[in-house]
Coordinates of C-alpha atoms in Angstrom, one line a residue:
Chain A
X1 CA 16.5 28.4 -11.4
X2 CA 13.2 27.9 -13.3
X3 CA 11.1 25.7 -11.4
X4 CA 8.9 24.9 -14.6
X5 CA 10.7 22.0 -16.1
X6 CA 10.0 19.0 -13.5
X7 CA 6.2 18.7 -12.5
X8 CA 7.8 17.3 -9.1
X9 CA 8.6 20.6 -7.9
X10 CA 7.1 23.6 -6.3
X11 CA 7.7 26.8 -7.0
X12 CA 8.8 29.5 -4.5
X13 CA 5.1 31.5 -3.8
X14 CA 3.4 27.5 -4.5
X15 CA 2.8 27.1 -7.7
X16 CA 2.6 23.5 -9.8
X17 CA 4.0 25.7 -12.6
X18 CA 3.2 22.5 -15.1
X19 CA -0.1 22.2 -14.0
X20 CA -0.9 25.7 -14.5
X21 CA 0.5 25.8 -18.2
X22 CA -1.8 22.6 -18.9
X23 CA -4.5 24.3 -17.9
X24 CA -3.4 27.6 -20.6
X25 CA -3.6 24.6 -23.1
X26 CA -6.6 23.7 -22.0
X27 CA -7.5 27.4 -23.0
X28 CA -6.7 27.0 -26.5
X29 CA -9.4 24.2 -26.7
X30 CA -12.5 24.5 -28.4
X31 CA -15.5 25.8 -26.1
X32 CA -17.7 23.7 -24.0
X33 CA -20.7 24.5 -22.7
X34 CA -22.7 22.2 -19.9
X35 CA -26.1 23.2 -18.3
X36 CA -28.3 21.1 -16.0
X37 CA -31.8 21.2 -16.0
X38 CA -34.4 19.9 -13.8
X39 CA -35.0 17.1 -15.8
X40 CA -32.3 17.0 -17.9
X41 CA -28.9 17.5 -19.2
X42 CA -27.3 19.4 -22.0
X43 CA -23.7 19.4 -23.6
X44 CA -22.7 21.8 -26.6
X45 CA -19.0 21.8 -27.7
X46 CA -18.0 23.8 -30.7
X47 CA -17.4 22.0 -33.6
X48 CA -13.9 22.6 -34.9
X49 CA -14.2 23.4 -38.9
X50 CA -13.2 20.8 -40.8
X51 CA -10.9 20.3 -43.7
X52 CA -12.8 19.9 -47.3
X53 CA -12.3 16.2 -47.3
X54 CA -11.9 15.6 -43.8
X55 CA -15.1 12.9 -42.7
X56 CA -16.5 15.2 -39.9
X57 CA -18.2 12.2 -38.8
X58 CA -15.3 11.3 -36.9
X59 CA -14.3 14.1 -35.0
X60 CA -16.8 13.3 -31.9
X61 CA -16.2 15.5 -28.6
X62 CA -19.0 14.6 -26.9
X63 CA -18.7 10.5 -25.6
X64 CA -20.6 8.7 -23.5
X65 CA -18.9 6.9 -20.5
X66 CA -21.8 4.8 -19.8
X67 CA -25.4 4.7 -20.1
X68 CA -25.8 7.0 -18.0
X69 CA -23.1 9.5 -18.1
X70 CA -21.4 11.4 -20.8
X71 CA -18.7 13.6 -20.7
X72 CA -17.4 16.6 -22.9
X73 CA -13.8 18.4 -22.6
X74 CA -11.6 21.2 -23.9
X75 CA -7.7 20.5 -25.0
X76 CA -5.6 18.1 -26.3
X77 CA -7.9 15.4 -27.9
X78 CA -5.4 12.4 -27.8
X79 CA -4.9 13.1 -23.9
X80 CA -8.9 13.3 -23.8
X81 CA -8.9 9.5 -25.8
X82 CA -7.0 8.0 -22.7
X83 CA -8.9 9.9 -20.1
X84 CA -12.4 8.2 -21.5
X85 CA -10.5 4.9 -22.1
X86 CA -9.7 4.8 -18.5
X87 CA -13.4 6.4 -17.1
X88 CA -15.2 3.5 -20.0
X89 CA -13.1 0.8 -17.9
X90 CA -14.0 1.8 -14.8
X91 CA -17.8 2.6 -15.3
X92 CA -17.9 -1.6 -16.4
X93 CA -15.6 -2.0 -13.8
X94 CA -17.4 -0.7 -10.9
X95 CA -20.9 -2.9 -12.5
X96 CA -19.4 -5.9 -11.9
X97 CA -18.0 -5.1 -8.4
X98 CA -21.2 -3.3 -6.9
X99 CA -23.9 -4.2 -9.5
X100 CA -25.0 -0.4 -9.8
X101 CA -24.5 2.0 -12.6
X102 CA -22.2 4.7 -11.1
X103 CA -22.9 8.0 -10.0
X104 CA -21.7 11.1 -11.8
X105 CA -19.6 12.1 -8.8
X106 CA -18.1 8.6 -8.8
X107 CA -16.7 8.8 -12.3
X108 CA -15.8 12.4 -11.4
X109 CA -13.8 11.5 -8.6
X110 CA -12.4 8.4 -10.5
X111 CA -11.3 10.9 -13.5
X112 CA -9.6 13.5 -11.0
X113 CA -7.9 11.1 -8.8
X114 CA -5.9 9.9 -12.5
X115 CA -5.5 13.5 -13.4
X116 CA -4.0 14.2 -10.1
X117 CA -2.0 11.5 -9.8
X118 CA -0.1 12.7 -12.7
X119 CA 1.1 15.6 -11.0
X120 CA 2.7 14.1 -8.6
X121 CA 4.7 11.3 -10.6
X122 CA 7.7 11.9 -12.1
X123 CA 8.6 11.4 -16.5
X124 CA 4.7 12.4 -16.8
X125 CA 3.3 15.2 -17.4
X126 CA -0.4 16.5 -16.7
X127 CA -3.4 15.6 -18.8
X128 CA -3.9 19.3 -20.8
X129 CA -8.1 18.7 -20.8
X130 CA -11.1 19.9 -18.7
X131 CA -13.8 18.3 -18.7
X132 CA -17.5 18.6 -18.3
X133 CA -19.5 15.4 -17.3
X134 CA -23.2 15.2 -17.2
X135 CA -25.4 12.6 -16.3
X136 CA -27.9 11.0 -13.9
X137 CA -27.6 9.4 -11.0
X138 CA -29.2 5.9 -10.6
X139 CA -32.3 8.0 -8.2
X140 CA -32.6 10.4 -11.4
X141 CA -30.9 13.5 -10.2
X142 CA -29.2 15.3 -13.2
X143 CA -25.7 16.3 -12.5
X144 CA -23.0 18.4 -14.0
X145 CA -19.1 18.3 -12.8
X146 CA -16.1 19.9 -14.0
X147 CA -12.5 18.8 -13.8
X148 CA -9.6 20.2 -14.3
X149 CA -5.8 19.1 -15.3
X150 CA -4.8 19.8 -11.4
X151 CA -7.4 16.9 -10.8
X152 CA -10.0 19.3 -8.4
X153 CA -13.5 18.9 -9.3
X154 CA -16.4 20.5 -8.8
X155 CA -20.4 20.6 -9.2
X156 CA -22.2 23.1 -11.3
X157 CA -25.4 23.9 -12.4
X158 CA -24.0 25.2 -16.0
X159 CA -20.2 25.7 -16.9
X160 CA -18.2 26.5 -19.7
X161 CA -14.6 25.1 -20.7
X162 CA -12.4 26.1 -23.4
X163 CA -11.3 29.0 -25.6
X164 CA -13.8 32.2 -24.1
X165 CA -14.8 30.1 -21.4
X166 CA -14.6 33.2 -19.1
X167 CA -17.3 35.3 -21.6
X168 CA -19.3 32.4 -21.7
X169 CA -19.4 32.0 -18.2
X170 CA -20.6 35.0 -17.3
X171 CA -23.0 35.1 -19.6
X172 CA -24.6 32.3 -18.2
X173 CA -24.6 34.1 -14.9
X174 CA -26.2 36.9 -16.4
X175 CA -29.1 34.4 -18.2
X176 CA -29.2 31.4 -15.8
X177 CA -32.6 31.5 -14.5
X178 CA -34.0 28.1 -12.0
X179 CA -37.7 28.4 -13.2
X180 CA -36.2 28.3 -16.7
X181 CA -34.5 25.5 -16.1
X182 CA -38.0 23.3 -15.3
X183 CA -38.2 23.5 -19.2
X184 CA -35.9 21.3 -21.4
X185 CA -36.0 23.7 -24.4
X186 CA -35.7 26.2 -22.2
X187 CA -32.5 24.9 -20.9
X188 CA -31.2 24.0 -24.2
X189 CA -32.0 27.2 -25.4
X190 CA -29.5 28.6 -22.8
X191 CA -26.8 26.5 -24.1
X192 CA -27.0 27.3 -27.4
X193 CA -27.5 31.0 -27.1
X194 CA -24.3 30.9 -24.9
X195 CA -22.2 28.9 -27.5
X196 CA -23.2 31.4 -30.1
X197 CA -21.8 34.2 -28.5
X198 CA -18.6 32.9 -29.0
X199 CA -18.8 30.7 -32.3
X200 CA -18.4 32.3 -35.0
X201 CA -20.4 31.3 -38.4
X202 CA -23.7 30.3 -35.9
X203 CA -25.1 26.5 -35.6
X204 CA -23.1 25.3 -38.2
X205 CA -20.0 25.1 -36.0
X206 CA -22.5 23.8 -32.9
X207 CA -22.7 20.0 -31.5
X208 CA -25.5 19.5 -29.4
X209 CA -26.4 16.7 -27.1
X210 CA -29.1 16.3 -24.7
X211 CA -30.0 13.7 -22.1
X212 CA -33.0 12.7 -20.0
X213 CA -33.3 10.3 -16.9
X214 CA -33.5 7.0 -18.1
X215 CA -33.4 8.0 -22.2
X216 CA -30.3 7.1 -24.3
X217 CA -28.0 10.3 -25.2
X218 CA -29.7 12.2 -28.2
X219 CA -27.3 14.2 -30.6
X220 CA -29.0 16.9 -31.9
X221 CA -28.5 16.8 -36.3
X222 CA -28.1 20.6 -38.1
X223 CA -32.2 20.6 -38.9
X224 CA -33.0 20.7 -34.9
X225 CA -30.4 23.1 -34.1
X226 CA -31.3 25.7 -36.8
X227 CA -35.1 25.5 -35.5
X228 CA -33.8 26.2 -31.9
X229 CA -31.6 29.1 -33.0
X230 CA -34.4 30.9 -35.5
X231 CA -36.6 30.4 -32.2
X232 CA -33.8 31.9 -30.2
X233 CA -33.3 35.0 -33.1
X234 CA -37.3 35.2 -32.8
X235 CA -37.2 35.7 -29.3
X236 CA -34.2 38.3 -29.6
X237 CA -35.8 40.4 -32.2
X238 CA -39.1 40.5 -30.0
X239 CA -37.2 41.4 -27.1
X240 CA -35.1 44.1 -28.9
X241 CA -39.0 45.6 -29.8
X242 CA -40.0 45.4 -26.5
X243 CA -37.3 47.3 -25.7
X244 CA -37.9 50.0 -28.3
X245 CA -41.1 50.7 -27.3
X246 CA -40.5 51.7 -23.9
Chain B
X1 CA -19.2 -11.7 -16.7
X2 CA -17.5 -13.6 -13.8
X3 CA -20.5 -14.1 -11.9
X4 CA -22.3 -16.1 -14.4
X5 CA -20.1 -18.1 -15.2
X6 CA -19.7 -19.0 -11.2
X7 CA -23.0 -19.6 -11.1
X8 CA -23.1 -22.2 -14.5
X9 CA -20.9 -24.2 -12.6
X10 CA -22.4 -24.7 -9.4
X11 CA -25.2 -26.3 -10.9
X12 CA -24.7 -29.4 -12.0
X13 CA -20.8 -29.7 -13.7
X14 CA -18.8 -31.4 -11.5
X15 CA -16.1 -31.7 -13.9
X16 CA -12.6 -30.2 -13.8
X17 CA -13.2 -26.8 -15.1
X18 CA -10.3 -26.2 -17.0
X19 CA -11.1 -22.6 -18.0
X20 CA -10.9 -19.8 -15.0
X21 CA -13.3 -17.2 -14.2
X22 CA -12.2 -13.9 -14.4
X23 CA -10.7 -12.9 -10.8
X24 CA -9.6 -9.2 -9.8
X25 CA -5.8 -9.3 -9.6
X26 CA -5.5 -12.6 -8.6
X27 CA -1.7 -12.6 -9.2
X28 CA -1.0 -16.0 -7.5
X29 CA -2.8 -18.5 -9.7
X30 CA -1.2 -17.3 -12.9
X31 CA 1.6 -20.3 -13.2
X32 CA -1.2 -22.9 -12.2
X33 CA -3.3 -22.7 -15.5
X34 CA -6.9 -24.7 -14.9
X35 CA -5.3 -25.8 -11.5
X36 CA -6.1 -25.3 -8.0
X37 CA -9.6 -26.2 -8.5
X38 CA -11.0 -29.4 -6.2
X39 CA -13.8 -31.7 -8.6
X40 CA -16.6 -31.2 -7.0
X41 CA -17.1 -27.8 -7.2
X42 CA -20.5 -28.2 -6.5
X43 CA -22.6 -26.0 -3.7
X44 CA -21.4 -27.4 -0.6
X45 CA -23.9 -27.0 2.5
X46 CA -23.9 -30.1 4.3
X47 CA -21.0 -31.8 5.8
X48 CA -17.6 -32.7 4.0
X49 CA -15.8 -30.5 1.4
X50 CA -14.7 -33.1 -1.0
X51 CA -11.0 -31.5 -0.9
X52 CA -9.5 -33.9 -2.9
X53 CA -5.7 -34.3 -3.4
X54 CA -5.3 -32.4 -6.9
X55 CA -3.2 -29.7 -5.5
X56 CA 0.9 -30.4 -4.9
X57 CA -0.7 -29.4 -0.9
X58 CA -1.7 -32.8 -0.2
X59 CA -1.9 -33.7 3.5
X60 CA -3.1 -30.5 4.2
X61 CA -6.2 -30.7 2.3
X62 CA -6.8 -34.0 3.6
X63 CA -8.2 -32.0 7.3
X64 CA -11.7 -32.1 6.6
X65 CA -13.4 -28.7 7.9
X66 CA -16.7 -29.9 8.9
X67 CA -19.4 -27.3 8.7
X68 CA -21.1 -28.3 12.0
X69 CA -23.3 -25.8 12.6
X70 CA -26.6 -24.6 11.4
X71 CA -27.5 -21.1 10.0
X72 CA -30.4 -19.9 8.4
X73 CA -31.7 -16.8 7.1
X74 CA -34.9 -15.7 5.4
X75 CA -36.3 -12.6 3.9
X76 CA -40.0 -11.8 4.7
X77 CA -42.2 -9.2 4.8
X78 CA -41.0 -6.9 7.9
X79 CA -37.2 -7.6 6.6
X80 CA -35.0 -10.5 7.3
X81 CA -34.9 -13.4 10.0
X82 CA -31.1 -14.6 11.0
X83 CA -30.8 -17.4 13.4
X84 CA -28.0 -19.3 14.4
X85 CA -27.2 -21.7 16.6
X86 CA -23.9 -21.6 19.2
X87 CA -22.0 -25.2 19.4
X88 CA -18.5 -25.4 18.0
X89 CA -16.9 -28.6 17.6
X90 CA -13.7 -30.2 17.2
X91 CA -14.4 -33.7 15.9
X92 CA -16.6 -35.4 18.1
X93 CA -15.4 -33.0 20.7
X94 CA -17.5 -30.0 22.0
X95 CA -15.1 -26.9 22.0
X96 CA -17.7 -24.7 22.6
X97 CA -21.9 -24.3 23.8
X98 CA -21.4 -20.3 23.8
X99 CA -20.0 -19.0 19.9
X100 CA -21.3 -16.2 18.3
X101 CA -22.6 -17.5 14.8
X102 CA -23.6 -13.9 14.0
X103 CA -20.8 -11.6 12.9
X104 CA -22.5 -7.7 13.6
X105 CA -20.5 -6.1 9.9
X106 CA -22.2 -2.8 10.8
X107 CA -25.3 -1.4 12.0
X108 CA -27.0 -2.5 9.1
X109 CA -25.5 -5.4 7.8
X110 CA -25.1 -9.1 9.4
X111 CA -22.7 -12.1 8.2
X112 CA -23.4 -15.5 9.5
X113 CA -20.9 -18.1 10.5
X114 CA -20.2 -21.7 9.0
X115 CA -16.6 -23.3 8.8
X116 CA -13.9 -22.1 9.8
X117 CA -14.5 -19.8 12.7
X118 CA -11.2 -17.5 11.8
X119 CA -12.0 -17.8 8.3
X120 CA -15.7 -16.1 9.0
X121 CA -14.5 -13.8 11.3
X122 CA -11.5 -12.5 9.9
X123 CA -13.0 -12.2 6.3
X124 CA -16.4 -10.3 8.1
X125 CA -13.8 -8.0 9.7
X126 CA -11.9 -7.3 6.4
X127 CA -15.2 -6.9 5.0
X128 CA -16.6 -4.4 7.7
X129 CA -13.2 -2.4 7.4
X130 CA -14.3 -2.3 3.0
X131 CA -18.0 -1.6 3.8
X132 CA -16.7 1.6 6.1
X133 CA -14.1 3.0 3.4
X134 CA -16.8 2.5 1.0
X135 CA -19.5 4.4 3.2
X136 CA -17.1 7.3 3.3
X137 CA -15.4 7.8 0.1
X138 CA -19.5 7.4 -1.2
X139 CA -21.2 9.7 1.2
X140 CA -23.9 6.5 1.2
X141 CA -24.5 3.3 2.5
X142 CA -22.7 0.1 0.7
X143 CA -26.0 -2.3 -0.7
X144 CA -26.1 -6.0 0.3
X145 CA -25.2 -6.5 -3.6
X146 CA -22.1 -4.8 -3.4
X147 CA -20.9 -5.9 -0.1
X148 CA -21.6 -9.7 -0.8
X149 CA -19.5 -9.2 -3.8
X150 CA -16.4 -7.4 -2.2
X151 CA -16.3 -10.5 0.4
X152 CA -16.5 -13.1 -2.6
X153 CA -14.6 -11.1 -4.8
X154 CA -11.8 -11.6 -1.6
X155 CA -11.7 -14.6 -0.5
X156 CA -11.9 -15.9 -4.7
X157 CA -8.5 -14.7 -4.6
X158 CA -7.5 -17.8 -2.3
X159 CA -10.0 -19.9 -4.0
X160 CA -8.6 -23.3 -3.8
X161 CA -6.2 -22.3 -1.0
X162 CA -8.4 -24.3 2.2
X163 CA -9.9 -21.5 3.0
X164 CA -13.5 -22.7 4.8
X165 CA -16.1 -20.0 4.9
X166 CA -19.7 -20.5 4.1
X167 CA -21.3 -17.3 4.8
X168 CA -24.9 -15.2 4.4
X169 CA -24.7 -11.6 4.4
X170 CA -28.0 -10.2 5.1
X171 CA -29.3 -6.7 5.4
X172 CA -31.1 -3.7 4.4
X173 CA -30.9 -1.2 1.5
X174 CA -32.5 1.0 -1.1
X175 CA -33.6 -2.2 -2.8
X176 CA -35.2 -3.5 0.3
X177 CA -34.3 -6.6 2.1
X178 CA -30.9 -8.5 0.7
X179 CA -29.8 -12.2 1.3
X180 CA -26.9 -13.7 -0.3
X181 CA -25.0 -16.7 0.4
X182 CA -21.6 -16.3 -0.6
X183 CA -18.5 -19.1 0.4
X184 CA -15.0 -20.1 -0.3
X185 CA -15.5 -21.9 -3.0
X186 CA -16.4 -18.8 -4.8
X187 CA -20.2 -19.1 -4.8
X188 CA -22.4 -16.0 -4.7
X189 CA -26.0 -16.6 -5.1
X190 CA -28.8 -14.0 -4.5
X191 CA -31.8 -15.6 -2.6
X192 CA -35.0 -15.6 -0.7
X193 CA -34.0 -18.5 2.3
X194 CA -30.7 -20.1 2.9
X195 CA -29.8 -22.8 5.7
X196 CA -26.2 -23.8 6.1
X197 CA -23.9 -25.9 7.7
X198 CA -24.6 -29.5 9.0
X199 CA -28.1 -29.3 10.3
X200 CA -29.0 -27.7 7.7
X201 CA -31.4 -30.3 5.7
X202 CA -33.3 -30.3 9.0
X203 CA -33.6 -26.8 9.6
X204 CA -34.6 -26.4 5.5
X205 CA -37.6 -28.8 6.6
X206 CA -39.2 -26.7 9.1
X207 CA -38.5 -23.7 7.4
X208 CA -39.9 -24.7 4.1
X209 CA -42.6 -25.9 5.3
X210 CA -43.8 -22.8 8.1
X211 CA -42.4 -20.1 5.8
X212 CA -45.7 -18.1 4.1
X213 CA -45.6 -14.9 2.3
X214 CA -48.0 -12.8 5.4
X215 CA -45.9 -13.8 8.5
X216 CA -46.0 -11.4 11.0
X217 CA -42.9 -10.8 13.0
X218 CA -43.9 -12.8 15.6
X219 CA -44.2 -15.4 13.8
X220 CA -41.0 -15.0 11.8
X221 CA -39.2 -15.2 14.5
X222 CA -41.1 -18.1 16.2
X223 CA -40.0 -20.0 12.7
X224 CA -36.5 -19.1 12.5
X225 CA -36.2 -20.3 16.6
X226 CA -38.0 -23.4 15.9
X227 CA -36.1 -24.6 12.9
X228 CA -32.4 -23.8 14.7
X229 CA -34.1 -26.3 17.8
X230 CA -34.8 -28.9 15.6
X231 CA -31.9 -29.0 13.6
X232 CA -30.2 -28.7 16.9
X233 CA -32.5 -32.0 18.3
X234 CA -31.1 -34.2 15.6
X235 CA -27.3 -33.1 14.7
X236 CA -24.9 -33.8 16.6
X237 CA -22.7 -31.3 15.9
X238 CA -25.2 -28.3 16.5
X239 CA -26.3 -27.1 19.5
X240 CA -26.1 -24.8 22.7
X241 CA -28.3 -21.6 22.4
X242 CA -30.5 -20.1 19.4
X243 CA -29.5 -16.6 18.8
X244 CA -32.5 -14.7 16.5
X245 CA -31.5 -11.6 14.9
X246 CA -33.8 -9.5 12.8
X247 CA -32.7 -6.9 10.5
X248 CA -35.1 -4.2 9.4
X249 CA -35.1 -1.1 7.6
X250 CA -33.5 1.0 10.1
X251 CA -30.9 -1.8 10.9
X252 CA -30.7 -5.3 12.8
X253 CA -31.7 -6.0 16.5
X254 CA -30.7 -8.9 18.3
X255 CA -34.4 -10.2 19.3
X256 CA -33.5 -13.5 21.9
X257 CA -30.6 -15.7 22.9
X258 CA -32.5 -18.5 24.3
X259 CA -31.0 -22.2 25.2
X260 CA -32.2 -25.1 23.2
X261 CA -33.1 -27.4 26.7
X262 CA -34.8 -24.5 27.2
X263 CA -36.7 -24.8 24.3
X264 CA -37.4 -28.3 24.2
X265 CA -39.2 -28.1 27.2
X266 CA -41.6 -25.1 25.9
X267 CA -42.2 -27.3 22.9
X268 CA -42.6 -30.7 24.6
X269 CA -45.3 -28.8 27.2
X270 CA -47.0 -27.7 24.2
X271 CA -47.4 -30.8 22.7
X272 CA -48.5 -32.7 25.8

């Protein structure tokens, strides 16, 4: 008996078998990357390539859940649309009740107590995204959570989501450094020297967006990322002569 | 934005509103459109809620819950003063010289009493049981704000019900001192002094006029006592003992219970 088909039911050895295959769609997304600096935030998703006369205007994947927090995510995009829809609610939602901005973890918690109480309803099935959401709390402290479709979260000071997640990952374990992260470019840097190990065709297919305590989200246009990756390619070739001399 | 529009009415429309506030799953009212609400929805401290017969309820709105009491509470400097006085009445009838005005929500939060006396203390408990959930699913203490507005968000729900509660939650957060007067009629106002109850204007008197910006604690509290005794000297329906609580950035302490004969015969040696 295959105990795939309802998400109701465990398997033998424990397994949510439905949950689990969300999450292989959630593979198939495009990547994510999240970092958090010291004084601020940074989101870079790959950008999907777009159809001649598709507007790529529309095709946003990083959104802002409030002023304070903004969230990015890897898998299907119309489960992604309610996910937001429900996080936008409750962000206003919890304003009105407790006259405070929410907390990152807050939202975080909101957003994985919906994702996992869709594994444990029956005629649903599991939202198929991750998600990484950035932000500050109302003290300034940035912060950086992921979630998952079996509705665990969890804190991180950078993450990666999304088709290659497991390369990028460890390259940011390789390149992480904390006094780096003092510096915004610094920390930006990182993210985008991450997301082009895996993108192919360089910044064209990059979305960037950085935040800083108290400033509105800024998305980064094509001219800023170029000058951050021929500073990145600067830095590269000088390391690679470094490297030749010795 | 719910609150606002509260607060545009308690100022000075006294007409039917017909239009509702917004109200949190307030399944009940949702067959009595621009019902349910008494004229004279204005902010009731002194005496008589003008419950008039609107509702299909009518005898039962005709029991007039006198707010015989006076409460007061004031921010200052050091934090914020809460005194209350201890009589509770039952018409002319003295049920009581020994009532605990002051509802201890936590260790940093107080709720004072005017009303109904199961009104206030059932609500204070539903609200202490809220502020704890809170504290734990949070990992941080609930603000005054946000506990204020839980306790009028729930008892709006019964808005127009007879429900009798005119309550100050005071306390101490990461803004600093908080005050707010919040009651049964809905009202949630955000504030520097409040008096309730029936003695109230009297109590307002000496506290407006003692209450400067460099009081020392001392003296705060010396205020707070002497505006609950004089309230206490001319309504009838307050009295008993003066209970002065003080709640400061670590938390509230009870500073004296003292009896009002007590007091009137420090103040009368004083004067002579």
């Amino acid at each position: 008996m295959s105990y795939d088909r309802a998400i109701t039911v465990f398997s033998p050895d424990g397994h949510l078998f439905q949950v689990e295959y969300a999450q292989e769609a959630v593979k198939k997304g495009s990547t994510s990357v999240g970092a958090r600096g010291k004084n601020v935030v940074v989101l870079g998703v790959e950008k999907k390539s777009v159809a001649k006369l598709q507007d790529d205007r529309t095709v946003r994947k990083i959104c802002a859940l409030d002023d304070n927090v903004f969230m990015a995510f890897a898998g299907l995009t119309a489960d992604a649309r309610i996910v937001i829809n429900r996080a936008r609610v409750e962000c206003q939602s919890h304003r009105l009740t407790v006259e405070d901005p929410v907390t990152v973890e807050y939202i975080t918690r909101y957003i994985s107590n919906i994702k996992q109480r869709y594994t444990q309803s029956n005629g649903r099935r599991p939202f198929g995204i991750s998600s990484l959401i950035v932000g500050f709390d109302f003290d300034g402290t940035p912060r950086l959570y992921q979630t998952d479709p079996s509705g665990t979260y969890h804190a991180w000071k950078a993450n990666a989501i999304g088709r290659s997640a497991k390369t990028v990952r460890e390259f940011l374990e390789k390149n992480y450094k904390e006094e780096d992260m003092e510096s915004d470019t610094e920390t930006v840097k990182l993210v985008i020297r991450s997301l082009l190990e895996v993108v192919q065709s360089g910044s064209k297919n990059i979305e960037l967006a950085i935040m800083k305590y108290n400033e509105p989200l800024k998305i980064l246009n094509q001219k800023e990322i170029e000058n951050y990756v021929l500073d990145i390619e600067k830095e590269k070739e000088e390391a690679e002569k470094k490297k030749k001399k010795t | 934005m719910a609150l606002a529009s509260l607060l545009k009415s308690e100022s000075a429309d006294f007409s039917l509103r017909c239009e509702r506030p917004f109200a949190f799953g307030a399944g009940w009212d949702q067959t009595e459109l621009g019902f349910g609400t008494s004229a004279g929805d204005g902010l009731n401290f002194a005496v008589k809620a003008p419950l008039c017969a609107e509702d299909e309820d009518g005898p039962e709105r005709k029991i007039e819950f006198l707010h015989g009491t006076t409460t007061l509470a004031f921010k200052f400097q050091h934090g914020v003063i809460v005194a209350v006085d201890s009589r509770a009445t039952a018409g002319s009838y003295i049920a009581s010289q020994t009532v605990k005005k002051v509802i201890e929500i936590n260790p940093y939060l107080l709720g004072t009493m005017a009303g109904g006396a199961a009104d206030c203390s059932f609500w204070e408990r539903l609200l202490a049981r809220q502020c704890r959930i809170y504290e734990l699913r949070n990992k941080e203490r609930i603000s005054v704000a946000a506990a204020s507005k839980l306790l009028a968000n729930m008892v709006y729900q019964y808005k127009g019900m007879g429900l009798s509660m005119g309550t100050m939650v005071c306390g101490w957060d990461k803004r600093g001192p908080g005050l707010y007067y919040v009651d049964s009629e809905g009202n949630r106002i955000c504030g520097d002094q409040f008096a309730v109850g029936s003695g109230s204007m009297y109590a307002y008197g000496v506290l407006d006029s003692g209450l400067r910006p460099d009081l020392s604690v001392e003296e705060a509290c010396e205020l707070g006592r002497r505006a609950i005794y004089q309230a206490t000297y001319r309504d009838a329906y307050s009295g008993g003992t003066v209970n002065l609580y003080r709640v400061h950035s670590e938390g509230w302490e009870k500073v004296s219970q003292e009896d009002v004969l007590g007091l009137h015969l420090q103040y009368s040696s004083q004067t002579a």
